[in-house]
Amino acid sequence: MTLLQIMAADNAAEVRVRTTDDAVITAELARRGIAFDRWPVVADAASVASDELLAHYADEVAALNASGRYRQIDIARIHPDDADPAWQQTAAGARAKFLDEHRHAEDEVRYFAAGRGCFYLRLEDEVLAVVCEGGDLLSVPAGTRHWFDMGTRPDFIAIRFFEEADGWVGDFTGDPIGAGFPTLDELLTAP
């Protein structure tokens, strides 16, 4: 379920908006200059090879990148693998990498082909938690302070769009704000 929860930046308990309505999510994000869209999903995307998945989305990718702005387009994927004894440690390391607030010099554009993850966008006096799932496309504007939570059991496939090869490298702010907000898992189980 795609979810938007808007909270006061100085008080996560002050929930201003909580909705799963796509029209409301799109409108609230657009009011703040954040692009959100939906693309069709591929059934059982986890079993589809990355190059085949990119080929499947060729028309959508071409339309999004009509200007040629994005020179690096790839797929990031992580899936639970309980047969691998190192998987839990690998997953925890991947999750921890982006839980701290950071920003990028370019837009952070992600299409979730499957699974889910949550972007937390810090905009002046509010924090927007945007839980994206398969079918969601989100563009976080360059310079926006944010963090990302893939949950305690990461499972997603995302097409990533970059202007430069190092576009994914974050400029970490050092602000511990993320620790004071509900995690992805907590957002999903909240009433």
Coordinates of N, CA, C and O in Angstrom, one line a residue:
M1 N 0.8 -1.2 0.0 CA 0.0 0.0 0.0 C 0.9 1.2 0.0 O 1.8 1.4 0.8
T2 N 0.7 2.1 -0.9 CA 1.3 3.4 -1.0 C 0.7 4.2 0.2 O -0.5 4.2 0.4
L3 N 1.6 4.9 0.9 CA 1.2 5.6 2.1 C 1.9 7.0 2.2 O 3.1 7.0 1.9
L4 N 1.2 8.0 2.5 CA 1.8 9.3 2.8 C 1.4 9.7 4.2 O 0.2 9.7 4.6
Q5 N 2.4 9.9 5.1 CA 2.2 10.5 6.4 C 3.0 11.7 6.6 O 4.2 11.7 6.4
I6 N 2.3 12.8 6.8 CA 3.0 14.1 7.0 C 3.0 14.4 8.5 O 1.9 14.4 9.2
M7 N 4.2 14.7 9.0 CA 4.4 15.0 10.5 C 5.1 16.3 10.7 O 5.8 16.8 9.8
A8 N 4.9 16.9 11.8 CA 5.7 18.1 12.2 C 7.2 17.7 12.3 O 7.5 16.7 12.9
A9 N 8.0 18.5 11.8 CA 9.5 18.2 11.8 C 10.0 18.2 13.2 O 11.0 17.5 13.5
D10 N 9.4 18.9 14.1 CA 9.9 18.9 15.5 C 9.1 18.0 16.5 O 9.3 18.0 17.7
N11 N 8.1 17.2 15.9 CA 7.3 16.4 16.7 C 6.6 15.3 15.8 O 5.6 15.5 15.3
A12 N 7.3 14.2 15.8 CA 6.7 13.1 14.9 C 5.3 12.6 15.3 O 4.6 12.1 14.5
A13 N 5.0 12.8 16.6 CA 3.6 12.4 17.0 C 2.5 13.3 16.5 O 1.4 13.0 16.5
E14 N 2.9 14.5 16.0 CA 1.9 15.4 15.4 C 1.7 15.0 13.9 O 2.4 15.5 13.0
V15 N 0.8 14.1 13.7 CA 0.5 13.7 12.3 C -0.5 14.6 11.7 O -1.7 14.7 12.2
R16 N -0.1 15.3 10.6 CA -1.0 16.2 10.0 C -1.8 15.6 8.9 O -3.0 16.0 8.6
V17 N -1.3 14.6 8.2 CA -2.0 13.9 7.1 C -1.5 12.4 7.2 O -0.3 12.2 7.3
R18 N -2.4 11.5 7.0 CA -2.1 10.1 6.8 C -3.1 9.6 5.9 O -4.3 9.6 6.1
T19 N -2.6 9.1 4.7 CA -3.5 8.7 3.6 C -2.9 7.6 2.7 O -1.7 7.6 2.6
T20 N -3.8 6.8 2.2 CA -3.4 5.8 1.2 C -4.1 6.1 -0.1 O -4.0 5.4 -1.1
D21 N -4.8 7.2 -0.2 CA -5.5 7.7 -1.4 C -4.5 8.2 -2.4 O -3.9 9.3 -2.2
D22 N -4.3 7.6 -3.6 CA -3.4 8.0 -4.6 C -3.6 9.5 -5.0 O -2.6 10.2 -5.2
A23 N -4.8 9.9 -5.2 CA -5.1 11.3 -5.6 C -4.6 12.3 -4.6 O -4.0 13.3 -4.9
V24 N -4.9 12.0 -3.3 CA -4.5 12.9 -2.2 C -2.9 12.9 -2.1 O -2.3 13.9 -2.0
I25 N -2.3 11.7 -2.2 CA -0.9 11.6 -2.2 C -0.2 12.4 -3.3 O 0.7 13.2 -3.1
T26 N -0.7 12.2 -4.5 CA -0.2 13.0 -5.7 C -0.4 14.5 -5.5 O 0.6 15.2 -5.7
A27 N -1.5 14.9 -5.0 CA -1.8 16.4 -4.8 C -0.9 16.9 -3.7 O -0.3 18.0 -3.9
E28 N -0.8 16.2 -2.6 CA 0.0 16.7 -1.5 C 1.5 16.9 -1.9 O 2.2 17.8 -1.5
L29 N 2.0 15.8 -2.6 CA 3.4 15.9 -3.0 C 3.6 17.0 -4.1 O 4.6 17.7 -4.0
A30 N 2.7 17.1 -5.0 CA 2.8 18.1 -6.1 C 2.8 19.5 -5.5 O 3.6 20.4 -5.9
R31 N 2.0 19.8 -4.4 CA 2.0 21.1 -3.8 C 3.3 21.5 -3.2 O 3.6 22.6 -3.1
R32 N 4.2 20.4 -3.0 CA 5.5 20.7 -2.4 C 6.6 20.5 -3.4 O 7.8 20.4 -3.1
G33 N 6.2 20.4 -4.7 CA 7.2 20.3 -5.8 C 7.8 18.9 -5.9 O 8.9 18.8 -6.5
I34 N 7.1 17.9 -5.5 CA 7.7 16.5 -5.5 C 6.8 15.7 -6.5 O 5.6 15.6 -6.4
A35 N 7.5 15.1 -7.5 CA 6.8 14.4 -8.6 C 6.5 13.0 -8.1 O 7.4 12.3 -7.5
F36 N 5.3 12.5 -8.3 CA 4.9 11.2 -8.0 C 4.0 10.6 -9.1 O 3.2 11.4 -9.6
D37 N 4.2 9.4 -9.5 CA 3.5 8.8 -10.6 C 3.3 7.3 -10.4 O 3.9 6.8 -9.5
R38 N 2.5 6.7 -11.2 CA 2.3 5.3 -11.1 C 2.5 4.7 -12.5 O 2.1 5.3 -13.5
W39 N 3.3 3.6 -12.5 CA 3.5 2.8 -13.8 C 2.9 1.4 -13.5 O 2.8 1.0 -12.4
P40 N 2.6 0.7 -14.6 CA 2.1 -0.7 -14.4 C 3.2 -1.6 -13.9 O 4.4 -1.4 -14.2
V41 N 2.8 -2.6 -13.1 CA 3.8 -3.5 -12.6 C 3.9 -4.8 -13.4 O 2.9 -5.2 -14.1
V42 N 5.0 -5.4 -13.3 CA 5.2 -6.7 -14.0 C 4.9 -7.8 -12.9 O 5.4 -7.7 -11.8
A43 N 4.1 -8.7 -13.3 CA 3.8 -9.8 -12.4 C 5.1 -10.6 -12.1 O 5.9 -10.9 -12.9
D44 N 5.3 -10.9 -10.8 CA 6.4 -11.7 -10.3 C 7.7 -11.1 -10.8 O 8.6 -11.8 -11.3
A45 N 7.9 -9.8 -10.6 CA 9.1 -9.0 -11.1 C 10.3 -9.6 -10.4 O 11.4 -9.5 -11.0
A46 N 10.2 -10.2 -9.2 CA 11.4 -10.7 -8.6 C 12.1 -11.8 -9.4 O 13.3 -12.0 -9.2
S47 N 11.3 -12.5 -10.2 CA 11.9 -13.6 -11.0 C 12.4 -13.1 -12.3 O 12.9 -14.0 -13.1
V48 N 12.2 -11.9 -12.6 CA 12.6 -11.3 -13.9 C 14.0 -10.7 -13.8 O 14.3 -9.9 -12.9
A49 N 14.9 -11.1 -14.7 CA 16.3 -10.5 -14.7 C 16.2 -9.0 -14.9 O 15.3 -8.5 -15.6
S50 N 17.2 -8.3 -14.3 CA 17.3 -6.9 -14.4 C 17.2 -6.3 -15.8 O 16.5 -5.4 -16.1
D51 N 18.0 -6.9 -16.7 CA 18.0 -6.4 -18.1 C 16.7 -6.6 -18.8 O 16.2 -5.7 -19.5
E52 N 16.0 -7.7 -18.5 CA 14.6 -7.9 -19.0 C 13.6 -6.9 -18.4 O 12.7 -6.5 -19.1
L53 N 13.8 -6.6 -17.2 CA 12.9 -5.7 -16.5 C 13.1 -4.3 -17.1 O 12.1 -3.6 -17.4
L54 N 14.3 -3.9 -17.3 CA 14.6 -2.6 -18.0 C 14.0 -2.6 -19.4 O 13.4 -1.6 -19.8
A55 N 14.1 -3.7 -20.1 CA 13.5 -3.8 -21.4 C 12.0 -3.6 -21.4 O 11.4 -3.0 -22.2
H56 N 11.4 -4.2 -20.4 CA 9.9 -4.2 -20.2 C 9.5 -2.7 -20.0 O 8.4 -2.3 -20.5
Y57 N 10.3 -1.9 -19.3 CA 9.9 -0.6 -19.0 C 10.6 0.4 -19.9 O 10.6 1.6 -19.7
A58 N 11.0 0.0 -21.1 CA 11.8 0.8 -22.0 C 10.9 2.1 -22.4 O 11.5 3.2 -22.5
D59 N 9.7 1.9 -22.7 CA 8.8 3.0 -23.1 C 8.7 4.1 -22.0 O 8.8 5.3 -22.2
E60 N 8.4 3.6 -20.8 CA 8.2 4.5 -19.7 C 9.5 5.2 -19.4 O 9.6 6.4 -19.1
V61 N 10.7 4.5 -19.4 CA 12.0 5.1 -19.1 C 12.3 6.1 -20.2 O 12.8 7.2 -19.9
A62 N 12.0 5.8 -21.5 CA 12.3 6.7 -22.6 C 11.5 8.0 -22.4 O 12.0 9.1 -22.6
A63 N 10.2 7.9 -22.0 CA 9.4 9.0 -21.8 C 9.9 9.9 -20.7 O 10.0 11.1 -20.8
L64 N 10.3 9.3 -19.6 CA 10.8 10.0 -18.4 C 12.1 10.7 -18.8 O 12.4 11.8 -18.3
N65 N 12.9 10.0 -19.6 CA 14.2 10.5 -19.9 C 14.3 11.1 -21.4 O 15.3 11.1 -22.0
A66 N 13.2 11.7 -21.8 CA 13.1 12.2 -23.2 C 14.2 13.3 -23.4 O 14.7 13.4 -24.5
S67 N 14.5 14.0 -22.4 CA 15.5 15.1 -22.5 C 17.0 14.5 -22.5 O 17.9 15.3 -22.8
G68 N 17.1 13.3 -22.2 CA 18.4 12.7 -22.1 C 19.2 13.1 -20.8 O 20.4 12.8 -20.7
R69 N 18.5 13.6 -19.9 CA 19.1 14.1 -18.6 C 19.7 13.0 -17.8 O 20.8 13.2 -17.3
Y70 N 19.1 11.8 -17.8 CA 19.6 10.7 -17.0 C 20.5 9.8 -17.9 O 20.1 9.2 -18.8
R71 N 21.8 9.9 -17.5 CA 22.8 9.1 -18.3 C 23.1 7.8 -17.7 O 23.7 6.9 -18.3
Q72 N 22.7 7.6 -16.5 CA 22.9 6.3 -15.8 C 21.5 5.8 -15.3 O 20.9 6.5 -14.5
I73 N 21.1 4.7 -15.8 CA 19.8 4.1 -15.4 C 20.1 2.6 -15.1 O 20.7 1.9 -15.9
D74 N 19.8 2.2 -13.8 CA 20.1 0.8 -13.5 C 19.0 0.3 -12.5 O 18.0 1.0 -12.3
I75 N 19.2 -0.9 -12.0 CA 18.3 -1.5 -11.1 C 19.0 -1.9 -9.8 O 20.1 -2.5 -9.9
A76 N 18.4 -1.5 -8.7 CA 18.8 -2.0 -7.4 C 17.8 -2.9 -6.9 O 16.6 -2.7 -7.0
R77 N 18.3 -4.1 -6.4 CA 17.3 -5.0 -5.9 C 17.9 -5.7 -4.7 O 19.1 -6.0 -4.6
I78 N 17.1 -6.0 -3.7 CA 17.4 -6.8 -2.6 C 16.2 -7.6 -2.2 O 15.1 -7.1 -2.2
H79 N 16.5 -8.9 -1.9 CA 15.4 -9.8 -1.6 C 15.8 -10.7 -0.4 O 17.0 -11.0 -0.3
P80 N 14.9 -11.0 0.5 CA 15.3 -11.9 1.6 C 15.8 -13.3 1.0 O 15.3 -13.8 0.1
D81 N 16.9 -13.7 1.7 CA 17.4 -15.0 1.4 C 17.8 -15.7 2.7 O 19.0 -15.7 3.1
D82 N 16.8 -16.4 3.2 CA 17.0 -17.1 4.5 C 18.0 -18.2 4.4 O 18.5 -18.7 5.5
A83 N 18.3 -18.7 3.2 CA 19.2 -19.8 3.1 C 20.7 -19.3 3.2 O 21.6 -20.1 3.4
D84 N 20.9 -18.0 3.1 CA 22.2 -17.4 3.2 C 22.4 -16.9 4.6 O 21.7 -16.0 5.0
P85 N 23.3 -17.5 5.4 CA 23.5 -17.1 6.8 C 23.9 -15.7 6.9 O 23.8 -15.1 7.9
A86 N 24.5 -15.1 5.9 CA 25.0 -13.7 5.9 C 24.0 -12.7 5.5 O 24.2 -11.5 5.6
W87 N 22.8 -13.2 5.0 CA 21.8 -12.3 4.5 C 21.3 -11.2 5.5 O 21.3 -10.0 5.1
Q88 N 21.1 -11.6 6.7 CA 20.6 -10.7 7.7 C 21.6 -9.5 7.9 O 21.2 -8.4 8.0
Q89 N 22.8 -9.9 8.0 CA 23.9 -8.9 8.2 C 24.0 -8.0 6.9 O 24.1 -6.8 7.1
T90 N 23.9 -8.6 5.8 CA 24.0 -7.8 4.5 C 22.8 -6.8 4.4 O 23.0 -5.6 4.1
A91 N 21.6 -7.3 4.8 CA 20.4 -6.5 4.7 C 20.5 -5.4 5.7 O 20.1 -4.2 5.4
A92 N 21.0 -5.7 6.9 CA 21.1 -4.6 8.0 C 22.1 -3.6 7.6 O 21.9 -2.4 7.8
G93 N 23.2 -4.0 6.9 CA 24.2 -3.0 6.4 C 23.6 -2.1 5.3 O 23.8 -0.9 5.3
A94 N 22.9 -2.7 4.4 CA 22.2 -2.0 3.3 C 21.2 -1.0 3.9 O 21.2 0.2 3.5
R95 N 20.5 -1.4 4.9 CA 19.5 -0.5 5.5 C 20.1 0.7 6.2 O 19.7 1.8 6.0
A96 N 21.1 0.4 7.0 CA 21.8 1.4 7.8 C 22.4 2.5 6.9 O 22.5 3.6 7.4
K97 N 22.8 2.1 5.7 CA 23.5 3.1 4.9 C 22.7 4.4 4.6 O 23.3 5.4 4.4
F98 N 21.4 4.3 4.5 CA 20.6 5.5 4.1 C 19.6 5.9 5.2 O 18.8 6.8 4.9
L99 N 19.7 5.4 6.4 CA 18.8 5.8 7.5 C 19.2 7.2 8.0 O 18.3 7.8 8.7
D100 N 20.3 7.7 7.8 CA 20.7 9.1 8.3 C 20.4 10.1 7.2 O 20.5 9.9 6.0
E101 N 20.0 11.3 7.7 CA 19.6 12.3 6.8 C 20.7 12.8 5.9 O 21.8 12.9 6.4
H102 N 20.4 12.9 4.6 CA 21.3 13.4 3.6 C 20.6 14.1 2.5 O 19.4 14.2 2.5
R103 N 21.4 14.5 1.6 CA 20.8 15.2 0.4 C 21.7 14.8 -0.8 O 22.9 14.4 -0.6
H104 N 21.2 15.1 -2.0 CA 22.0 14.8 -3.2 C 22.1 16.1 -4.1 O 21.2 16.9 -4.0
A105 N 23.1 16.2 -4.9 CA 23.3 17.3 -5.8 C 22.3 17.2 -7.0 O 22.1 18.2 -7.7
E106 N 21.7 16.1 -7.2 CA 20.8 15.9 -8.3 C 19.5 15.3 -7.7 O 19.5 14.8 -6.6
D107 N 18.4 15.3 -8.5 CA 17.2 14.7 -8.1 C 17.4 13.2 -7.9 O 18.2 12.6 -8.6
E108 N 16.7 12.6 -6.9 CA 16.8 11.2 -6.6 C 15.5 10.6 -7.2 O 14.4 10.8 -6.6
V109 N 15.6 9.9 -8.3 CA 14.4 9.4 -9.0 C 14.4 7.9 -8.9 O 15.4 7.2 -9.3
R110 N 13.3 7.4 -8.4 CA 13.2 5.9 -8.2 C 11.8 5.4 -8.6 O 10.8 6.0 -8.3
Y111 N 11.8 4.3 -9.4 CA 10.6 3.6 -9.7 C 10.7 2.3 -9.0 O 11.6 1.5 -9.2
F112 N 9.7 2.0 -8.2 CA 9.6 0.7 -7.5 C 8.9 -0.3 -8.4 O 7.7 -0.2 -8.6
A113 N 9.6 -1.2 -9.0 CA 9.0 -2.3 -9.8 C 8.4 -3.3 -8.9 O 7.5 -4.0 -9.4
A114 N 8.9 -3.5 -7.7 CA 8.3 -4.5 -6.8 C 8.8 -4.1 -5.4 O 9.7 -3.3 -5.2
G115 N 8.1 -4.6 -4.4 CA 8.5 -4.4 -3.0 C 8.1 -3.1 -2.5 O 7.2 -2.4 -3.0
R116 N 8.8 -2.6 -1.5 CA 8.5 -1.3 -0.9 C 9.7 -0.7 -0.2 O 10.7 -1.4 0.2
G117 N 9.7 0.6 0.1 CA 10.6 1.3 0.8 C 10.0 2.7 1.2 O 9.0 3.1 0.6
C118 N 10.6 3.4 2.1 CA 10.0 4.6 2.6 C 11.0 5.8 2.5 O 12.1 5.7 3.0
F119 N 10.7 6.8 1.8 CA 11.5 8.0 1.7 C 10.9 9.0 2.7 O 9.7 9.2 2.8
Y120 N 11.7 9.6 3.5 CA 11.3 10.6 4.5 C 11.9 11.9 4.0 O 13.2 12.1 3.9
L121 N 11.1 12.9 3.7 CA 11.5 14.1 3.1 C 11.3 15.2 4.1 O 10.2 15.5 4.6
R122 N 12.4 15.9 4.5 CA 12.3 17.0 5.5 C 12.2 18.3 4.7 O 13.1 18.8 4.1
L123 N 11.0 18.9 4.8 CA 10.7 20.2 4.2 C 10.3 21.2 5.2 O 9.2 21.2 5.8
E124 N 11.2 22.1 5.5 CA 11.0 23.2 6.4 C 10.4 22.7 7.7 O 11.1 22.1 8.5
D125 N 9.1 22.9 8.0 CA 8.6 22.5 9.3 C 7.8 21.2 9.3 O 7.1 20.9 10.3
E126 N 8.1 20.4 8.3 CA 7.4 19.1 8.2 C 8.3 18.0 7.7 O 9.3 18.3 7.0
V127 N 7.9 16.8 8.0 CA 8.6 15.6 7.4 C 7.5 14.8 6.8 O 6.5 14.4 7.4
L128 N 7.7 14.4 5.5 CA 6.8 13.6 4.7 C 7.4 12.2 4.6 O 8.5 12.0 4.1
A129 N 6.7 11.2 5.2 CA 7.1 9.8 5.0 C 6.2 9.3 3.8 O 5.0 9.3 3.9
V130 N 6.9 8.9 2.8 CA 6.3 8.4 1.6 C 6.6 6.9 1.4 O 7.8 6.6 1.0
V131 N 5.7 6.0 1.8 CA 5.9 4.6 1.6 C 5.6 4.3 0.2 O 4.4 4.3 -0.2
C132 N 6.6 3.9 -0.6 CA 6.4 3.5 -2.0 C 6.4 2.0 -2.1 O 7.1 1.3 -1.4
E133 N 5.6 1.6 -3.1 CA 5.5 0.1 -3.3 C 5.5 -0.1 -4.8 O 5.6 0.9 -5.6
G134 N 5.4 -1.4 -5.2 CA 5.5 -1.7 -6.7 C 4.5 -0.8 -7.5 O 3.3 -0.8 -7.1
G135 N 5.0 -0.1 -8.5 CA 4.2 0.7 -9.3 C 4.4 2.2 -9.1 O 4.0 3.0 -9.9
D136 N 5.1 2.6 -8.0 CA 5.3 4.0 -7.6 C 6.6 4.5 -8.2 O 7.6 3.9 -8.1
L137 N 6.5 5.8 -8.7 CA 7.6 6.5 -9.1 C 7.7 7.8 -8.3 O 6.7 8.5 -8.2
L138 N 8.8 8.1 -7.7 CA 9.0 9.2 -6.8 C 10.3 9.9 -7.3 O 11.3 9.3 -7.5
S139 N 10.2 11.3 -7.3 CA 11.4 12.1 -7.6 C 11.6 13.1 -6.5 O 10.8 14.0 -6.3
V140 N 12.7 12.8 -5.7 CA 13.0 13.7 -4.6 C 13.9 14.8 -5.2 O 15.0 14.5 -5.8
P141 N 13.5 16.1 -5.1 CA 14.2 17.2 -5.7 C 15.6 17.3 -5.1 O 15.9 17.1 -4.0
A142 N 16.6 17.7 -6.0 CA 18.0 17.9 -5.6 C 18.0 18.8 -4.4 O 17.3 19.8 -4.3
G143 N 18.9 18.5 -3.4 CA 19.1 19.3 -2.3 C 18.1 19.1 -1.1 O 18.3 19.6 0.0
T144 N 17.1 18.3 -1.4 CA 16.1 18.0 -0.3 C 16.7 17.1 0.7 O 17.2 16.0 0.4
R145 N 16.6 17.5 2.0 CA 17.1 16.7 3.1 C 16.1 15.5 3.2 O 14.9 15.7 3.3
H146 N 16.7 14.3 3.3 CA 15.8 13.1 3.4 C 16.6 11.9 3.9 O 17.8 12.0 4.0
W147 N 15.9 10.8 4.2 CA 16.5 9.6 4.5 C 15.6 8.5 3.9 O 14.5 8.7 3.5
F148 N 16.1 7.2 3.9 CA 15.4 6.1 3.3 C 15.4 4.9 4.2 O 16.5 4.6 4.7
D149 N 14.3 4.3 4.4 CA 14.2 3.1 5.2 C 13.7 1.9 4.3 O 12.6 2.1 3.8
M150 N 14.4 0.9 4.2 CA 13.9 -0.3 3.5 C 13.4 -1.4 4.4 O 13.0 -2.4 3.9
G151 N 13.3 -1.1 5.7 CA 12.6 -2.0 6.6 C 13.6 -3.0 7.1 O 14.7 -3.2 6.6
T152 N 13.2 -3.8 8.1 CA 14.0 -4.8 8.8 C 14.2 -6.0 7.9 O 15.1 -6.8 8.1
R153 N 13.3 -6.2 6.9 CA 13.4 -7.3 6.0 C 13.3 -6.8 4.6 O 12.3 -6.9 3.9
P154 N 14.4 -6.1 4.1 CA 14.3 -5.4 2.8 C 13.9 -6.4 1.7 O 14.4 -7.5 1.6
D155 N 13.0 -5.9 0.8 CA 12.6 -6.6 -0.3 C 12.0 -5.7 -1.3 O 10.9 -5.2 -1.2
F156 N 12.8 -5.3 -2.3 CA 12.4 -4.4 -3.3 C 13.2 -4.4 -4.6 O 14.4 -4.9 -4.5
I157 N 12.7 -3.9 -5.7 CA 13.4 -3.7 -6.9 C 13.1 -2.3 -7.3 O 11.9 -1.9 -7.4
A158 N 14.1 -1.5 -7.6 CA 13.9 -0.1 -8.0 C 14.8 0.2 -9.2 O 15.9 -0.1 -9.2
I159 N 14.1 0.9 -10.1 CA 14.9 1.4 -11.2 C 15.4 2.8 -10.8 O 14.6 3.6 -10.3
R160 N 16.7 3.0 -10.9 CA 17.3 4.3 -10.4 C 17.7 5.1 -11.6 O 18.3 4.6 -12.6
F161 N 17.5 6.4 -11.5 CA 17.9 7.3 -12.6 C 18.9 8.3 -12.1 O 18.6 9.0 -11.1
F162 N 20.0 8.4 -12.8 CA 21.1 9.3 -12.3 C 21.6 10.2 -13.5 O 21.7 9.7 -14.6
E163 N 21.9 11.4 -13.2 CA 22.6 12.3 -14.2 C 24.0 11.9 -14.3 O 24.6 11.9 -15.4
E164 N 24.6 11.7 -13.1 CA 26.1 11.3 -13.0 C 26.2 10.0 -12.4 O 25.4 9.6 -11.6
A165 N 27.3 9.3 -12.6 CA 27.6 8.0 -12.1 C 27.6 8.0 -10.5 O 27.2 7.0 -9.9
D166 N 28.0 9.1 -9.9 CA 28.1 9.2 -8.5 C 26.8 9.9 -7.9 O 26.9 10.3 -6.7
G167 N 25.8 10.0 -8.7 CA 24.6 10.7 -8.2 C 23.9 10.1 -7.0 O 23.2 10.8 -6.3
W168 N 24.2 8.9 -6.7 CA 23.6 8.2 -5.5 C 24.3 8.5 -4.2 O 23.8 8.3 -3.2
V169 N 25.5 9.1 -4.3 CA 26.3 9.4 -3.2 C 25.7 10.5 -2.4 O 25.4 11.6 -2.9
G170 N 25.4 10.3 -1.1 CA 24.7 11.3 -0.3 C 25.7 12.2 0.4 O 26.8 11.9 0.8
D171 N 25.2 13.5 0.6 CA 25.9 14.5 1.4 C 25.2 14.4 2.8 O 24.1 15.0 2.9
F172 N 25.8 13.7 3.8 CA 25.1 13.5 5.0 C 25.2 14.8 5.9 O 26.2 15.4 6.0
T173 N 24.0 15.2 6.5 CA 23.9 16.4 7.2 C 24.4 16.3 8.7 O 24.7 17.3 9.3
G174 N 24.5 15.1 9.2 CA 24.9 14.9 10.6 C 23.8 15.1 11.6 O 23.9 14.9 12.8
D175 N 22.6 15.5 11.1 CA 21.4 15.7 12.0 C 20.8 14.3 12.3 O 20.5 13.6 11.4
P176 N 20.6 14.0 13.6 CA 20.0 12.7 13.9 C 18.5 12.6 13.8 O 17.9 11.8 14.4
I177 N 17.9 13.5 13.1 CA 16.4 13.7 13.1 C 15.7 12.3 12.7 O 14.6 12.1 13.3
G178 N 16.3 11.5 11.9 CA 15.6 10.3 11.5 C 15.3 9.4 12.6 O 14.3 8.6 12.6
A179 N 16.1 9.4 13.7 CA 15.9 8.5 14.8 C 14.6 8.8 15.6 O 14.1 8.0 16.3
G180 N 14.1 10.0 15.4 CA 12.9 10.4 16.1 C 11.6 10.2 15.3 O 10.5 10.6 15.8
F181 N 11.7 9.5 14.2 CA 10.5 9.3 13.4 C 10.2 7.8 13.3 O 11.1 7.0 13.4
P182 N 8.9 7.4 13.0 CA 8.6 6.0 12.9 C 9.3 5.4 11.7 O 9.5 6.0 10.7
T183 N 9.8 4.1 11.9 CA 10.4 3.4 10.9 C 9.4 2.9 9.9 O 8.2 3.1 10.1
L184 N 9.9 2.4 8.7 CA 8.9 1.8 7.7 C 8.0 0.8 8.4 O 6.8 0.8 8.2
D185 N 8.6 -0.1 9.1 CA 7.8 -1.2 9.8 C 6.8 -0.6 10.7 O 5.7 -1.1 10.7
E186 N 7.1 0.4 11.4 CA 6.2 1.1 12.4 C 5.1 1.8 11.6 O 3.9 1.7 12.0
L187 N 5.4 2.4 10.5 CA 4.4 3.1 9.7 C 3.4 2.1 9.2 O 2.2 2.4 9.1
L188 N 3.8 0.9 8.7 CA 3.0 -0.1 8.1 C 2.0 -0.7 9.2 O 1.0 -1.2 8.8
T189 N 2.4 -0.7 10.4 CA 1.6 -1.4 11.4 C 0.8 -0.4 12.3 O 0.0 -0.8 13.1
A190 N 1.0 0.9 12.0 CA 0.2 1.9 12.8 C -1.2 1.9 12.4 O -1.6 1.6 11.2
P191 N -2.1 2.2 13.3 CA -3.6 2.3 13.0 C -3.9 3.4 12.1 O -3.3 4.4 11.9

